[in-house]
PDB file of C-alpha atoms in Angstrom:
ATOM      1  CA  MET R   9      84.056  34.755 -88.837  1.00 70.00           C
ATOM      2  CA  ALA R  10      85.342  37.923 -86.602  1.00 80.00           C
ATOM      3  CA  LEU R  11      85.698  37.963 -82.953  1.00 84.00           C
ATOM      4  CA  GLN R  12      82.620  39.030 -80.805  1.00 86.00           C
ATOM      5  CA  SER R  13      81.898  42.896 -80.027  1.00 88.00           C
ATOM      6  CA  SER R  14      81.076  42.403 -76.128  1.00 89.00           C
ATOM      7  CA  GLY R  15      81.830  40.162 -73.676  1.00 89.00           C
ATOM      8  CA  ALA R  16      84.592  38.108 -72.526  1.00 90.00           C
ATOM      9  CA  ILE R  17      87.237  36.922 -74.990  1.00 89.00           C
ATOM     10  CA  SER R  18      89.455  34.058 -74.146  1.00 91.00           C
ATOM     11  CA  LEU R  19      93.116  33.739 -75.977  1.00 91.00           C
ATOM     12  CA  ASP R  20      91.642  30.808 -77.371  1.00 91.00           C
ATOM     13  CA  ASP R  21      89.482  32.306 -78.752  1.00 89.00           C
ATOM     14  CA  MET R  22      91.717  34.331 -80.633  1.00 88.00           C
ATOM     15  CA  HIS R  23      93.807  31.670 -81.428  1.00 88.00           C
ATOM     16  CA  VAL R  24      91.078  30.171 -83.440  1.00 87.00           C
ATOM     17  CA  GLU R  25      90.493  33.265 -85.150  1.00 82.00           C
ATOM     18  CA  ALA R  26      94.086  33.598 -86.175  1.00 83.00           C
ATOM     19  CA  GLY R  27      93.834  29.785 -87.695  1.00 81.00           C
ATOM     20  CA  GLY R  28      94.909  27.838 -85.082  1.00 86.00           C
ATOM     21  CA  SER R  29      93.398  24.647 -83.566  1.00 91.00           C
ATOM     22  CA  THR R  30      91.272  25.169 -80.419  1.00 93.00           C
ATOM     23  CA  GLY R  31      93.058  23.919 -77.148  1.00 93.00           C
ATOM     24  CA  THR R  32      96.529  24.459 -78.704  1.00 93.00           C
ATOM     25  CA  ILE R  33      99.430  26.590 -77.160  1.00 93.00           C
ATOM     26  CA  CYS R  34      99.684  29.914 -78.227  1.00 90.00           C
ATOM     27  CA  SER R  35     100.439  33.504 -76.831  1.00 91.00           C
ATOM     28  CA  ILE R  36      99.110  36.830 -76.969  1.00 88.00           C
ATOM     29  CA  ASN R  37     102.295  37.702 -78.502  1.00 90.00           C
ATOM     30  CA  ASP R  38     102.092  35.683 -81.426  1.00 90.00           C
ATOM     31  CA  SER R  39     102.507  37.299 -84.633  1.00 87.00           C
ATOM     32  CA  ASP R  40      99.134  35.709 -86.263  1.00 85.00           C
ATOM     33  CA  ILE R  41      97.405  36.927 -83.256  1.00 86.00           C
ATOM     34  CA  ARG R  42      99.087  40.554 -83.041  1.00 87.00           C
ATOM     35  CA  ASP R  43      98.441  40.978 -86.988  1.00 83.00           C
ATOM     36  CA  MET R  44      94.519  41.166 -86.235  1.00 83.00           C
ATOM     37  CA  ILE R  45      95.095  44.200 -84.284  1.00 83.00           C
ATOM     38  CA  ASP R  46      98.291  45.574 -85.966  1.00 85.00           C
ATOM     39  CA  LYS R  47     100.429  45.193 -82.611  1.00 86.00           C
ATOM     40  CA  ALA R  48     104.142  45.031 -82.796  1.00 89.00           C
ATOM     41  CA  ASP R  49     106.037  42.439 -81.328  1.00 90.00           C
ATOM     42  CA  GLY R  50     106.160  42.817 -77.340  1.00 87.00           C
ATOM     43  CA  ALA R  51     103.423  45.696 -77.049  1.00 88.00           C
ATOM     44  CA  ASN R  52     101.207  46.320 -74.447  1.00 89.00           C
ATOM     45  CA  VAL R  53      97.802  45.161 -75.513  1.00 88.00           C
ATOM     46  CA  SER R  54      94.169  44.353 -73.608  1.00 88.00           C
ATOM     47  CA  PHE R  55      91.838  41.564 -74.535  1.00 90.00           C
ATOM     48  CA  ASN R  56      89.087  44.485 -75.334  1.00 89.00           C
ATOM     49  CA  GLU R  57      91.149  45.596 -78.287  1.00 89.00           C
ATOM     50  CA  TYR R  58      90.111  42.243 -80.147  1.00 88.00           C
ATOM     51  CA  TYR R  59      86.436  42.924 -80.204  1.00 90.00           C
ATOM     52  CA  GLY R  60      85.420  42.530 -83.651  1.00 84.00           C
ATOM     53  CA  ALA R  61      88.937  41.738 -84.787  1.00 84.00           C
ATOM     54  CA  SER R  62      89.077  39.385 -87.891  1.00 82.00           C
ATOM     55  CA  SER R  63      92.120  37.327 -89.429  1.00 80.00           C
ATOM     56  CA  SER R  64      90.299  37.787 -92.713  1.00 77.00           C
ATOM     57  CA  THR R  65      92.122  39.340 -95.832  1.00 79.00           C
ATOM     58  CA  PHE R  66      90.737  40.568 -99.132  1.00 84.00           C
ATOM     59  CA  VAL R  67      91.948  40.450-102.758  1.00 91.00           C
ATOM     60  CA  ALA R  68      94.019  43.547-103.129  1.00 92.00           C
ATOM     61  CA  ALA R  69      95.071  44.820-106.788  1.00 96.00           C
ATOM     62  CA  THR R  70      95.983  47.739-108.777  1.00 97.00           C
ATOM     63  CA  GLY R  71      95.640  48.504-112.692  1.00 97.00           C
ATOM     64  CA  GLY R  72      93.103  50.102-114.703  1.00 97.00           C
ATOM     65  CA  SER R  73      90.826  52.601-113.438  1.00 97.00           C
ATOM     66  CA  THR R  74      89.002  51.906-110.163  1.00 97.00           C
ATOM     67  CA  THR R  75      85.793  52.265-108.187  1.00 96.00           C
ATOM     68  CA  THR R  76      84.540  50.802-105.136  1.00 93.00           C
ATOM     69  CA  SER R  77      80.860  49.961-103.981  1.00 92.00           C
ATOM     70  CA  GLY R  78      80.030  48.393-100.870  1.00 85.00           C
ATOM     71  CA  ASN R  79      82.570  45.517-100.312  1.00 80.00           C
ATOM     72  CA  TYR R  80      83.306  45.483-104.349  1.00 90.00           C
ATOM     73  CA  LYS R  81      86.215  47.140-105.976  1.00 94.00           C
ATOM     74  CA  PHE R  82      85.874  47.504-109.845  1.00 97.00           C
ATOM     75  CA  HIS R  83      89.038  47.399-112.115  1.00 98.00           C
ATOM     76  CA  TYR R  84      88.451  48.745-115.679  1.00 97.00           C
ATOM     77  CA  PHE R  85      90.582  48.518-118.412  1.00 97.00           C
ATOM     78  CA  THR R  86      89.897  50.799-121.548  1.00 95.00           C
ATOM     79  CA  SER R  87      93.166  50.027-123.021  1.00 96.00           C
ATOM     80  CA  SER R  88      95.595  47.184-122.615  1.00 97.00           C
ATOM     81  CA  GLY R  89      97.534  46.860-119.379  1.00 98.00           C
ATOM     82  CA  THR R  90      98.310  44.950-116.158  1.00 98.00           C
ATOM     83  CA  LEU R  91      96.500  43.590-113.274  1.00 98.00           C
ATOM     84  CA  SER R  92      98.570  43.465-110.480  1.00 98.00           C
ATOM     85  CA  ILE R  93      97.142  41.279-107.686  1.00 96.00           C
ATOM     86  CA  SER R  94      99.357  41.664-104.472  1.00 94.00           C
ATOM     87  CA  SER R  95      97.312  39.902-101.595  1.00 88.00           C
ATOM     88  CA  THR R  96      94.425  37.022-101.990  1.00 89.00           C
ATOM     89  CA  GLY R  97      91.482  36.498 -99.937  1.00 86.00           C
ATOM     90  CA  SER R  98      91.090  34.386 -96.773  1.00 77.00           C
ATOM     91  CA  GLY R  99      88.957  33.645 -94.075  1.00 71.00           C
ATOM     92  CA  ASP R 100      85.878  35.450 -94.652  1.00 70.00           C
ATOM     93  CA  GLY R 101      87.403  37.481 -97.527  1.00 75.00           C
ATOM     94  CA  SER R 102      86.458  35.992-100.947  1.00 86.00           C
ATOM     95  CA  ASN R 103      89.022  34.859-102.896  1.00 92.00           C
ATOM     96  CA  THR R 104      87.189  34.922-106.170  1.00 95.00           C
ATOM     97  CA  VAL R 105      87.609  37.739-108.909  1.00 97.00           C
ATOM     98  CA  ASP R 106      84.508  38.149-111.215  1.00 97.00           C
ATOM     99  CA  TYR R 107      85.015  39.377-114.996  1.00 98.00           C
ATOM    100  CA  ILE R 108      83.530  40.525-117.849  1.00 97.00           C
ATOM    101  CA  ILE R 109      85.696  40.707-121.160  1.00 97.00           C
ATOM    102  CA  ILE R 110      84.400  42.244-124.290  1.00 96.00           C
ATOM    103  CA  ALA R 111      86.372  41.887-127.735  1.00 95.00           C
ATOM    104  CA  GLY R 112      86.671  44.111-130.302  1.00 94.00           C
ATOM    105  CA  GLY R 113      83.702  44.732-132.924  1.00 92.00           C
ATOM    106  CA  GLY R 114      83.808  43.639-136.775  1.00 90.00           C
ATOM    107  CA  PRO R 115      83.630  45.818-139.475  1.00 89.00           C
ATOM    108  CA  GLY R 116      80.498  46.144-141.912  1.00 85.00           C
ATOM    109  CA  GLY R 117      80.475  45.217-145.429  1.00 82.00           C
ATOM    110  CA  ASP R 118      80.142  46.972-148.498  1.00 72.00           C
ATOM    111  CA  GLY R 119      76.396  45.925-148.815  1.00 64.00           C
ATOM    112  CA  ARG R 120      74.890  47.405-145.753  1.00 74.00           C
ATOM    113  CA  SER R 121      75.891  43.906-144.150  1.00 83.00           C
ATOM    114  CA  GLY R 122      76.817  44.604-140.291  1.00 85.00           C
ATOM    115  CA  GLY R 123      79.722  43.654-138.654  1.00 89.00           C
ATOM    116  CA  GLY R 124      79.533  41.322-135.606  1.00 91.00           C
ATOM    117  CA  ALA R 125      79.532  42.329-131.972  1.00 92.00           C
ATOM    118  CA  GLY R 126      82.875  41.427-130.218  1.00 94.00           C
ATOM    119  CA  GLY R 127      82.386  38.682-128.185  1.00 95.00           C
ATOM    120  CA  TYR R 128      81.099  39.252-124.427  1.00 96.00           C
ATOM    121  CA  LEU R 129      82.365  36.526-122.036  1.00 96.00           C
ATOM    122  CA  THR R 130      81.751  36.682-118.409  1.00 97.00           C
ATOM    123  CA  GLY R 131      83.153  34.176-115.717  1.00 97.00           C
ATOM    124  CA  THR R 132      85.355  33.900-112.651  1.00 97.00           C
ATOM    125  CA  PHE R 133      88.949  32.903-111.438  1.00 97.00           C
ATOM    126  CA  SER R 134      90.871  32.378-108.021  1.00 95.00           C
ATOM    127  CA  ALA R 135      92.981  35.289-107.413  1.00 95.00           C
ATOM    128  CA  ALA R 136      97.059  34.465-107.223  1.00 95.00           C
ATOM    129  CA  ALA R 137      99.546  37.155-106.121  1.00 94.00           C
ATOM    130  CA  GLN R 138     100.859  37.766-109.490  1.00 97.00           C
ATOM    131  CA  SER R 139     100.327  40.067-112.164  1.00 97.00           C
ATOM    132  CA  TYR R 140      97.789  39.392-115.451  1.00 98.00           C
ATOM    133  CA  SER R 141      98.500  40.914-118.629  1.00 98.00           C
ATOM    134  CA  ILE R 142      95.126  42.566-120.265  1.00 98.00           C
ATOM    135  CA  THR R 143      94.495  42.799-123.617  1.00 97.00           C
ATOM    136  CA  VAL R 144      91.837  45.409-125.083  1.00 96.00           C
ATOM    137  CA  GLY R 145      91.116  44.130-128.607  1.00 95.00           C
ATOM    138  CA  ALA R 146      90.001  47.277-131.104  1.00 93.00           C
ATOM    139  CA  GLY R 147      87.244  47.445-133.287  1.00 91.00           C
ATOM    140  CA  GLY R 148      87.629  46.498-136.891  1.00 87.00           C
ATOM    141  CA  THR R 149      88.577  49.016-139.880  1.00 84.00           C
ATOM    142  CA  GLY R 150      85.897  48.698-142.912  1.00 77.00           C
ATOM    143  CA  ALA R 151      86.870  49.594-146.500  1.00 70.00           C
ATOM    144  CA  LEU R 152      85.563  49.022-150.025  1.00 66.00           C
ATOM    145  CA  ASN R 153      87.907  46.632-150.939  1.00 66.00           C
ATOM    146  CA  PRO R 154      87.747  44.079-148.742  1.00 63.00           C
ATOM    147  CA  ASN R 155      91.254  43.519-148.874  1.00 68.00           C
ATOM    148  CA  ASN R 156      91.754  46.527-146.982  1.00 70.00           C
ATOM    149  CA  SER R 157      89.482  45.870-144.440  1.00 74.00           C
ATOM    150  CA  SER R 158      90.640  44.297-140.779  1.00 79.00           C
ATOM    151  CA  HIS R 159      88.877  41.917-138.365  1.00 81.00           C
ATOM    152  CA  GLY R 160      88.395  43.570-134.660  1.00 85.00           C
ATOM    153  CA  ALA R 161      90.893  42.065-132.035  1.00 94.00           C
ATOM    154  CA  ASN R 162      90.404  39.456-129.342  1.00 96.00           C
ATOM    155  CA  SER R 163      90.213  40.933-125.962  1.00 97.00           C
ATOM    156  CA  SER R 164      91.899  38.664-123.045  1.00 97.00           C
ATOM    157  CA  ILE R 165      93.043  38.364-119.057  1.00 98.00           C
ATOM    158  CA  ALA R 166      96.179  36.252-119.858  1.00 97.00           C
ATOM    159  CA  GLY R 167      96.130  32.863-118.507  1.00 96.00           C
ATOM    160  CA  VAL R 168      92.250  32.992-117.788  1.00 97.00           C
ATOM    161  CA  ALA R 169      90.061  33.762-120.590  1.00 97.00           C
ATOM    162  CA  THR R 170      89.944  35.353-124.194  1.00 98.00           C
ATOM    163  CA  ALA R 171      86.898  37.087-125.838  1.00 97.00           C
ATOM    164  CA  THR R 172      86.775  36.557-129.641  1.00 96.00           C
ATOM    165  CA  ARG R 173      86.566  39.327-131.779  1.00 95.00           C
ATOM    166  CA  GLY R 174      83.752  40.142-133.926  1.00 93.00           C
ATOM    167  CA  GLY R 175      83.103  38.868-137.727  1.00 92.00           C
ATOM    168  CA  LYS R 176      83.008  40.821-140.676  1.00 89.00           C
ATOM    169  CA  GLY R 177      80.045  41.562-142.811  1.00 88.00           C
ATOM    170  CA  ALA R 178      79.923  40.226-146.240  1.00 86.00           C
ATOM    171  CA  GLN R 179      81.165  42.371-149.200  1.00 83.00           C
ATOM    172  CA  TYR R 180      80.165  41.648-152.594  1.00 77.00           C
ATOM    173  CA  GLN R 181      81.151  44.761-154.499  1.00 67.00           C
ATOM    174  CA  TYR R 182      83.738  42.214-156.277  1.00 62.00           C
ATOM    175  CA  TYR R 183      81.510  39.320-156.735  1.00 57.00           C
ATOM    176  CA  PRO R 184      81.883  36.427-157.646  1.00 62.00           C
ATOM    177  CA  TYR R 185      85.288  37.452-156.020  1.00 64.00           C
ATOM    178  CA  GLY R 186      83.567  38.902-152.626  1.00 75.00           C
ATOM    179  CA  PHE R 187      84.158  37.846-149.369  1.00 83.00           C
ATOM    180  CA  ALA R 188      81.536  36.034-147.352  1.00 86.00           C
ATOM    181  CA  ALA R 189      81.087  37.303-143.796  1.00 89.00           C
ATOM    182  CA  THR R 190      83.140  35.548-141.450  1.00 91.00           C
ATOM    183  CA  ASP R 191      82.799  34.053-137.901  1.00 94.00           C
ATOM    184  CA  GLY R 192      83.399  35.576-134.783  1.00 94.00           C
ATOM    185  CA  GLY R 193      82.055  36.459-131.241  1.00 94.00           C
ATOM    186  CA  SER R 194      79.216  37.244-133.237  1.00 93.00           C
ATOM    187  CA  GLY R 195      79.372  36.939-136.757  1.00 92.00           C
ATOM    188  CA  GLY R 196      79.000  39.592-139.680  1.00 90.00           C
ATOM    189  CA  GLY R 197      75.606  39.731-141.518  1.00 88.00           C
ATOM    190  CA  GLY R 198      75.114  38.506-144.975  1.00 86.00           C
ATOM    191  CA  ALA R 199      74.898  40.512-148.173  1.00 83.00           C
ATOM    192  CA  ARG R 200      73.546  40.378-151.396  1.00 79.00           C
ATOM    193  CA  TYR R 201      74.852  37.545-153.379  1.00 78.00           C
ATOM    194  CA  LEU R 202      76.599  36.354-150.302  1.00 81.00           C
ATOM    195  CA  PRO R 203      73.604  35.674-148.173  1.00 84.00           C
ATOM    196  CA  ASP R 204      74.824  33.813-145.150  1.00 88.00           C
ATOM    197  CA  GLY R 205      75.666  35.211-142.093  1.00 89.00           C
ATOM    198  CA  GLY R 206      79.007  34.607-140.282  1.00 92.00           C
ATOM    199  CA  SER R 207      78.588  31.841-136.642  1.00 94.00           C
ATOM    200  CA  GLY R 208      78.827  33.397-133.232  1.00 94.00           C
ATOM    201  CA  THR R 209      81.045  31.984-130.936  1.00 95.00           C
ATOM    202  CA  SER R 210      78.950  29.670-128.254  1.00 94.00           C
ATOM    203  CA  GLY R 211      78.490  31.742-124.988  1.00 94.00           C
ATOM    204  CA  GLN R 212      79.812  34.842-126.540  1.00 95.00           C
ATOM    205  CA  GLY R 213      77.530  36.053-129.306  1.00 93.00           C
ATOM    206  CA  ASN R 214      75.123  35.278-131.699  1.00 92.00           C
ATOM    207  CA  ASP R 215      75.569  34.376-135.458  1.00 92.00           C
ATOM    208  CA  GLY R 216      75.066  37.156-138.137  1.00 89.00           C
ATOM    209  CA  GLY R 217      71.671  37.432-140.027  1.00 87.00           C
ATOM    210  CA  ASP R 218      71.051  35.782-143.354  1.00 86.00           C
ATOM    211  CA  THR R 219      69.765  37.871-146.278  1.00 81.00           C
ATOM    212  CA  ASN R 220      67.747  36.920-149.482  1.00 72.00           C
ATOM    213  CA  THR R 221      70.624  36.810-152.355  1.00 65.00           C
ATOM    214  CA  SER R 222      69.785  39.330-154.773  1.00 58.00           C
ATOM    215  CA  THR R 223      66.658  40.685-153.282  1.00 58.00           C
ATOM    216  CA  ASN R 224      68.081  42.268-150.395  1.00 59.00           C
ATOM    217  CA  PRO R 225      71.361  44.393-149.682  1.00 58.00           C
ATOM    218  CA  GLY R 226      72.399  43.258-146.409  1.00 59.00           C
ATOM    219  CA  ALA R 227      71.739  41.767-143.191  1.00 60.00           C
ATOM    220  CA  GLY R 228      72.569  42.879-139.398  1.00 64.00           C
ATOM    221  CA  GLY R 229      75.605  41.318-137.710  1.00 62.00           C
ATOM    222  CA  GLY R 230      75.238  39.408-134.527  1.00 58.00           C
ATOM    223  CA  GLY R 231      74.808  41.078-131.420  1.00 56.00           C
ATOM    224  CA  LYS R 232      75.573  39.697-127.829  1.00 52.00           C
ATOM    225  CA  GLY R 233      71.686  39.772-126.959  1.00 42.00           C
ATOM    226  CA  SER R 234      70.291  38.606-130.012  1.00 40.00           C
ATOM    227  CA  ALA R 235      71.280  37.330-133.863  1.00 41.00           C
ATOM    228  CA  GLY R 236      71.160  40.107-136.406  1.00 40.00           C
ATOM    229  CA  GLY R 237      67.718  40.686-137.918  1.00 41.00           C
ATOM    230  CA  SER R 238      67.601  40.161-141.916  1.00 40.00           C
ATOM    231  CA  PRO R 239      66.018  42.717-144.169  1.00 40.00           C
ATOM    232  CA  GLY R 240      62.212  42.247-144.791  1.00 37.00           C
TER     233      GLY R 240
END
């Protein structure tokens, strides 16, 4: 914790704040003590300059678009890039990085079946002074011919966590050769003749909705908040 803001400060107080052990030999010209108030080697210094001084460091990084709120800095990536951490947290400074990762959503099917939402993943990791590759997955592309549609893409922080792309909605236009709904972060919705929704990934999303065989045309894809609905 930081040194007091008034009253007597001892050299031992400074030494302990800088990470030393109380009662051990130190000098006010030691680099770890000088660094708390950004003093050069051999510079003149008075003890009251150390009021409120701290040896704590904070995570510093570049990459993405950034905003700051209080003691928190946010890095937003809307396309793939790199998060470069130049310093880590110590002392009273946290070394924990919180993240939210959202994958690309899946495409809907040809029978009003919804595509599943991309996986939504949260967590933390301990910062290291290194670069982290950030991948932002695109959404899937729908097509009448299921062979021409594409899933969404995964999003990730390399070496930390990956959010799973959303599942495709079922496509029955070519029944009995249609394509069933697929699994994903959230599963795609079922469709006529292919009624089962795809499965969602635990902790990232939900299952796609099921439909009632030939009675209803399609069901909703799964979302993070709840499963996709089935038509009434």
